[in-house]
Amino acid sequence: MATLSQLVGIVATVEGLDRDRVGAIARAVREANLIDTHGRGTSAAHMGVADAANLLIAVNAAETARSAPEIVRRYRASQTNNSRRLQFGVILQEMIAAAKTRRSADFLMDIGFGPRGALRERLSLTLEKFDLRIEFIGGRPLVVIECRLPGRAMPKYLPFYARGSTARAEADRRIAISHRTIHAIAENVLL
């Protein structure tokens, strides 16, 4: 498992961001106890799925290191407005874990992006190529997961809204990551 310093390097590299900016955001999130912290050097904390998810949220949704801890809390708590009331933080963690075990497609179908029944069984055997995009929209916390599975002409969307709100955010700032980021984190950070 990677240390925070290694996680910062991987996120900065895969997203093409300045390592110092990612490091400053990581420190702010760690100081707010949203990333595991203890020890130094060889006894430094090893990053888990929640740590990686929190850093991804912070780096992609926060405009400054100072605002990052509150942004992580708000985006993690964002929920779908369907009957399942899925929370974004949990879904992102599970998505990273699924990528590590090479079960991303099954996970995406479990949360509603794919077919059910016999067609799902056929697809799950051959399905690891898909288009995935997670878009962070500024203003009020709004995250949209977009997924297009092979054989589907149109993508499906799963929006996550701030608690108690289903209104669209009126913000210009939009940042998106793809399955490449999720897979890079899973492959390089987690055991």
mmCIF file of C-alpha atoms in Angstrom:
data_model
loop_
_atom_site.group_PDB
_atom_site.id
_atom_site.type_symbol
_atom_site.label_atom_id
_atom_site.label_comp_id
_atom_site.label_asym_id
_atom_site.label_seq_id
_atom_site.Cartn_x
_atom_site.Cartn_y
_atom_site.Cartn_z
ATOM 1 C CA MET A 1 0.000 0.000 0.000
ATOM 2 C CA ALA A 2 1.112 3.523 -0.733
ATOM 3 C CA THR A 3 1.896 6.313 1.686
ATOM 4 C CA LEU A 4 0.238 9.718 1.374
ATOM 5 C CA SER A 5 3.277 11.053 -0.471
ATOM 6 C CA GLN A 6 3.023 8.250 -3.019
ATOM 7 C CA LEU A 7 -0.745 8.759 -3.383
ATOM 8 C CA VAL A 8 -0.165 12.471 -4.014
ATOM 9 C CA GLY A 9 2.373 11.623 -6.728
ATOM 10 C CA ILE A 10 0.050 9.160 -8.430
ATOM 11 C CA VAL A 11 -2.933 11.550 -8.386
ATOM 12 C CA ALA A 12 -0.802 14.432 -9.669
ATOM 13 C CA THR A 13 0.627 12.287 -12.471
ATOM 14 C CA VAL A 14 -2.571 10.614 -13.649
ATOM 15 C CA GLU A 15 -4.575 13.854 -13.568
ATOM 16 C CA GLY A 16 -1.791 16.071 -14.931
ATOM 17 C CA LEU A 17 -1.833 18.350 -11.875
ATOM 18 C CA ASP A 18 0.879 20.234 -10.054
ATOM 19 C CA ARG A 19 2.284 17.957 -7.327
ATOM 20 C CA ASP A 20 2.683 20.850 -4.878
ATOM 21 C CA ARG A 21 -1.000 21.805 -5.255
ATOM 22 C CA VAL A 22 -2.111 18.194 -4.735
ATOM 23 C CA GLY A 23 0.227 17.961 -1.731
ATOM 24 C CA ALA A 24 -1.178 21.129 -0.146
ATOM 25 C CA ILE A 25 -4.738 19.854 -0.583
ATOM 26 C CA ALA A 26 -3.741 16.441 0.824
ATOM 27 C CA ARG A 27 -2.215 18.067 3.914
ATOM 28 C CA ALA A 28 -5.359 20.107 4.568
ATOM 29 C CA VAL A 29 -7.573 17.037 4.218
ATOM 30 C CA ARG A 30 -5.248 14.961 6.417
ATOM 31 C CA GLU A 31 -5.208 17.662 9.122
ATOM 32 C CA ALA A 32 -9.022 17.496 9.151
ATOM 33 C CA ASN A 33 -8.716 13.727 9.841
ATOM 34 C CA LEU A 34 -10.205 12.808 6.459
ATOM 35 C CA ILE A 35 -7.023 10.982 5.433
ATOM 36 C CA ASP A 36 -5.328 8.495 7.753
ATOM 37 C CA THR A 37 -2.314 9.870 9.563
ATOM 38 C CA HIS A 38 0.294 8.376 11.852
ATOM 39 C CA GLY A 39 4.011 7.816 11.828
ATOM 40 C CA ARG A 40 6.712 8.986 9.476
ATOM 41 C CA GLY A 41 9.111 7.320 7.071
ATOM 42 C CA THR A 42 8.788 3.528 7.104
ATOM 43 C CA SER A 43 6.019 3.675 9.736
ATOM 44 C CA ALA A 44 3.966 6.234 7.787
ATOM 45 C CA ALA A 45 0.254 5.541 7.365
ATOM 46 C CA HIS A 46 -0.692 3.407 4.393
ATOM 47 C CA MET A 47 -3.528 4.764 2.314
ATOM 48 C CA GLY A 48 -6.779 2.874 2.044
ATOM 49 C CA VAL A 49 -9.750 3.184 -0.259
ATOM 50 C CA ALA A 50 -11.401 5.952 1.820
ATOM 51 C CA ASP A 51 -8.178 7.978 1.820
ATOM 52 C CA ALA A 52 -7.856 7.708 -1.961
ATOM 53 C CA ALA A 53 -11.527 8.612 -2.478
ATOM 54 C CA ASN A 54 -11.238 11.646 -0.203
ATOM 55 C CA LEU A 55 -8.143 12.910 -2.001
ATOM 56 C CA LEU A 56 -9.820 12.481 -5.400
ATOM 57 C CA ILE A 57 -12.837 14.471 -4.209
ATOM 58 C CA ALA A 58 -10.656 17.200 -2.694
ATOM 59 C CA VAL A 59 -8.386 17.596 -5.705
ATOM 60 C CA ASN A 60 -11.242 17.684 -8.202
ATOM 61 C CA ALA A 61 -13.897 19.634 -6.302
ATOM 62 C CA ALA A 62 -12.041 22.076 -4.031
ATOM 63 C CA GLU A 63 -10.714 25.344 -5.370
ATOM 64 C CA THR A 64 -8.308 25.843 -2.474
ATOM 65 C CA ALA A 65 -6.573 23.718 0.145
ATOM 66 C CA ARG A 66 -8.370 25.672 2.850
ATOM 67 C CA SER A 67 -11.805 24.732 1.477
ATOM 68 C CA ALA A 68 -10.885 21.092 0.764
ATOM 69 C CA PRO A 69 -11.973 19.464 4.071
ATOM 70 C CA GLU A 70 -15.478 20.947 3.949
ATOM 71 C CA ILE A 71 -15.776 20.143 0.244
ATOM 72 C CA VAL A 72 -14.850 16.500 0.932
ATOM 73 C CA ARG A 73 -17.506 16.267 3.658
ATOM 74 C CA ARG A 74 -20.185 17.841 1.462
ATOM 75 C CA TYR A 75 -19.452 15.802 -1.663
ATOM 76 C CA ARG A 76 -19.123 12.510 0.261
ATOM 77 C CA ALA A 77 -22.584 13.098 1.759
ATOM 78 C CA SER A 78 -24.197 13.899 -1.618
ATOM 79 C CA GLN A 79 -26.931 11.386 -2.446
ATOM 80 C CA THR A 80 -28.973 10.161 -5.360
ATOM 81 C CA ASN A 81 -32.595 11.241 -5.295
ATOM 82 C CA ASN A 82 -33.896 7.783 -6.188
ATOM 83 C CA SER A 83 -35.299 5.274 -3.725
ATOM 84 C CA ARG A 84 -31.860 3.736 -3.073
ATOM 85 C CA ARG A 85 -30.404 7.019 -1.703
ATOM 86 C CA LEU A 86 -26.833 6.066 -2.662
ATOM 87 C CA GLN A 87 -24.101 8.227 -1.107
ATOM 88 C CA PHE A 88 -21.347 9.433 -3.398
ATOM 89 C CA GLY A 89 -18.490 8.849 -0.928
ATOM 90 C CA VAL A 90 -19.431 5.206 -0.457
ATOM 91 C CA ILE A 91 -19.969 4.676 -4.191
ATOM 92 C CA LEU A 92 -16.561 6.175 -5.046
ATOM 93 C CA GLN A 93 -14.844 3.965 -2.472
ATOM 94 C CA GLU A 94 -16.607 0.867 -3.776
ATOM 95 C CA MET A 95 -15.749 1.844 -7.347
ATOM 96 C CA ILE A 96 -12.033 2.049 -6.471
ATOM 97 C CA ALA A 97 -12.181 -1.300 -4.647
ATOM 98 C CA ALA A 98 -13.996 -2.892 -7.614
ATOM 99 C CA ALA A 99 -11.306 -1.595 -9.979
ATOM 100 C CA LYS A 100 -8.647 -3.275 -7.849
ATOM 101 C CA THR A 101 -10.389 -6.651 -8.132
ATOM 102 C CA ARG A 102 -11.156 -6.074 -11.841
ATOM 103 C CA ARG A 103 -14.897 -6.135 -11.156
ATOM 104 C CA SER A 104 -15.668 -2.561 -12.242
ATOM 105 C CA ALA A 105 -18.264 -3.581 -14.821
ATOM 106 C CA ASP A 106 -20.151 -5.740 -12.325
ATOM 107 C CA PHE A 107 -20.108 -2.897 -9.807
ATOM 108 C CA LEU A 108 -21.441 -0.426 -12.388
ATOM 109 C CA MET A 109 -24.238 -2.807 -13.296
ATOM 110 C CA ASP A 110 -25.025 -3.282 -9.581
ATOM 111 C CA ILE A 111 -25.604 0.443 -9.108
ATOM 112 C CA GLY A 112 -27.933 0.644 -12.096
ATOM 113 C CA PHE A 113 -25.891 1.210 -15.250
ATOM 114 C CA GLY A 114 -26.443 -2.143 -16.885
ATOM 115 C CA PRO A 115 -29.088 -4.692 -17.728
ATOM 116 C CA ARG A 116 -30.516 -7.264 -15.358
ATOM 117 C CA GLY A 117 -31.079 -10.973 -15.736
ATOM 118 C CA ALA A 118 -29.701 -13.179 -18.514
ATOM 119 C CA LEU A 119 -28.333 -10.278 -20.560
ATOM 120 C CA ARG A 120 -26.343 -9.121 -17.553
ATOM 121 C CA GLU A 121 -24.879 -12.580 -17.087
ATOM 122 C CA ARG A 122 -23.702 -12.627 -20.713
ATOM 123 C CA LEU A 123 -22.293 -9.117 -20.490
ATOM 124 C CA SER A 124 -20.476 -9.591 -17.199
ATOM 125 C CA LEU A 125 -18.313 -12.337 -18.710
ATOM 126 C CA THR A 126 -17.020 -10.116 -21.519
ATOM 127 C CA LEU A 127 -17.383 -6.658 -20.087
ATOM 128 C CA GLU A 128 -14.421 -4.662 -18.881
ATOM 129 C CA LYS A 129 -14.429 -2.045 -21.625
ATOM 130 C CA PHE A 130 -16.761 0.810 -20.838
ATOM 131 C CA ASP A 131 -16.750 4.584 -20.781
ATOM 132 C CA LEU A 132 -16.964 6.104 -17.323
ATOM 133 C CA ARG A 133 -16.873 9.759 -16.409
ATOM 134 C CA ILE A 134 -17.288 11.323 -12.975
ATOM 135 C CA GLU A 135 -18.025 15.028 -13.201
ATOM 136 C CA PHE A 136 -17.654 17.339 -10.204
ATOM 137 C CA ILE A 137 -19.733 20.490 -10.587
ATOM 138 C CA GLY A 138 -18.896 23.533 -8.463
ATOM 139 C CA GLY A 139 -21.320 25.602 -6.462
ATOM 140 C CA ARG A 140 -23.558 23.273 -4.541
ATOM 141 C CA PRO A 141 -22.175 19.759 -4.386
ATOM 142 C CA LEU A 142 -23.285 18.008 -7.520
ATOM 143 C CA VAL A 143 -21.570 14.952 -8.907
ATOM 144 C CA VAL A 144 -22.696 13.092 -11.996
ATOM 145 C CA ILE A 145 -21.475 9.630 -12.873
ATOM 146 C CA GLU A 146 -21.906 8.923 -16.568
ATOM 147 C CA CYS A 147 -21.411 5.437 -17.925
ATOM 148 C CA ARG A 148 -21.770 3.873 -21.355
ATOM 149 C CA LEU A 149 -21.457 0.127 -21.595
ATOM 150 C CA PRO A 150 -20.583 -1.541 -24.905
ATOM 151 C CA GLY A 151 -23.598 -2.211 -27.077
ATOM 152 C CA ARG A 152 -25.453 0.759 -25.625
ATOM 153 C CA ALA A 153 -25.923 3.766 -27.879
ATOM 154 C CA MET A 154 -26.568 6.257 -25.097
ATOM 155 C CA PRO A 155 -24.851 6.673 -21.745
ATOM 156 C CA LYS A 156 -26.743 6.504 -18.467
ATOM 157 C CA TYR A 157 -26.359 9.110 -15.739
ATOM 158 C CA LEU A 158 -26.440 8.897 -11.959
ATOM 159 C CA PRO A 159 -26.507 12.320 -10.268
ATOM 160 C CA PHE A 160 -25.658 12.902 -6.604
ATOM 161 C CA TYR A 161 -27.150 15.994 -4.965
ATOM 162 C CA ALA A 162 -26.505 17.840 -1.733
ATOM 163 C CA ARG A 163 -28.772 16.577 1.016
ATOM 164 C CA GLY A 164 -32.269 17.956 0.735
ATOM 165 C CA SER A 165 -31.681 19.491 -2.687
ATOM 166 C CA THR A 166 -32.356 18.288 -6.200
ATOM 167 C CA ALA A 167 -31.768 21.642 -7.875
ATOM 168 C CA ARG A 168 -29.131 21.929 -10.581
ATOM 169 C CA ALA A 169 -26.003 23.795 -9.625
ATOM 170 C CA GLU A 170 -25.499 27.054 -11.486
ATOM 171 C CA ALA A 171 -21.717 26.902 -11.656
ATOM 172 C CA ASP A 172 -19.270 27.208 -14.493
ATOM 173 C CA ARG A 173 -16.558 25.092 -12.890
ATOM 174 C CA ARG A 174 -16.746 21.475 -13.966
ATOM 175 C CA ILE A 175 -14.002 18.906 -13.602
ATOM 176 C CA ALA A 176 -14.249 15.320 -14.771
ATOM 177 C CA ILE A 177 -12.196 12.205 -14.254
ATOM 178 C CA SER A 178 -12.524 8.910 -16.092
ATOM 179 C CA HIS A 179 -12.117 5.229 -15.366
ATOM 180 C CA ARG A 180 -8.395 5.686 -16.101
ATOM 181 C CA THR A 181 -7.974 7.701 -12.899
ATOM 182 C CA ILE A 182 -9.948 5.180 -10.845
ATOM 183 C CA HIS A 183 -7.919 2.273 -12.240
ATOM 184 C CA ALA A 184 -4.571 4.059 -11.754
ATOM 185 C CA ILE A 185 -5.408 4.717 -8.101
ATOM 186 C CA ALA A 186 -6.570 1.139 -7.573
ATOM 187 C CA GLU A 187 -3.539 -0.403 -9.264
ATOM 188 C CA ASN A 188 -0.857 1.822 -7.774
ATOM 189 C CA VAL A 189 -2.114 2.570 -4.288
ATOM 190 C CA LEU A 190 -3.999 -0.414 -2.963
ATOM 191 C CA LEU A 191 -2.667 -3.899 -2.215
#
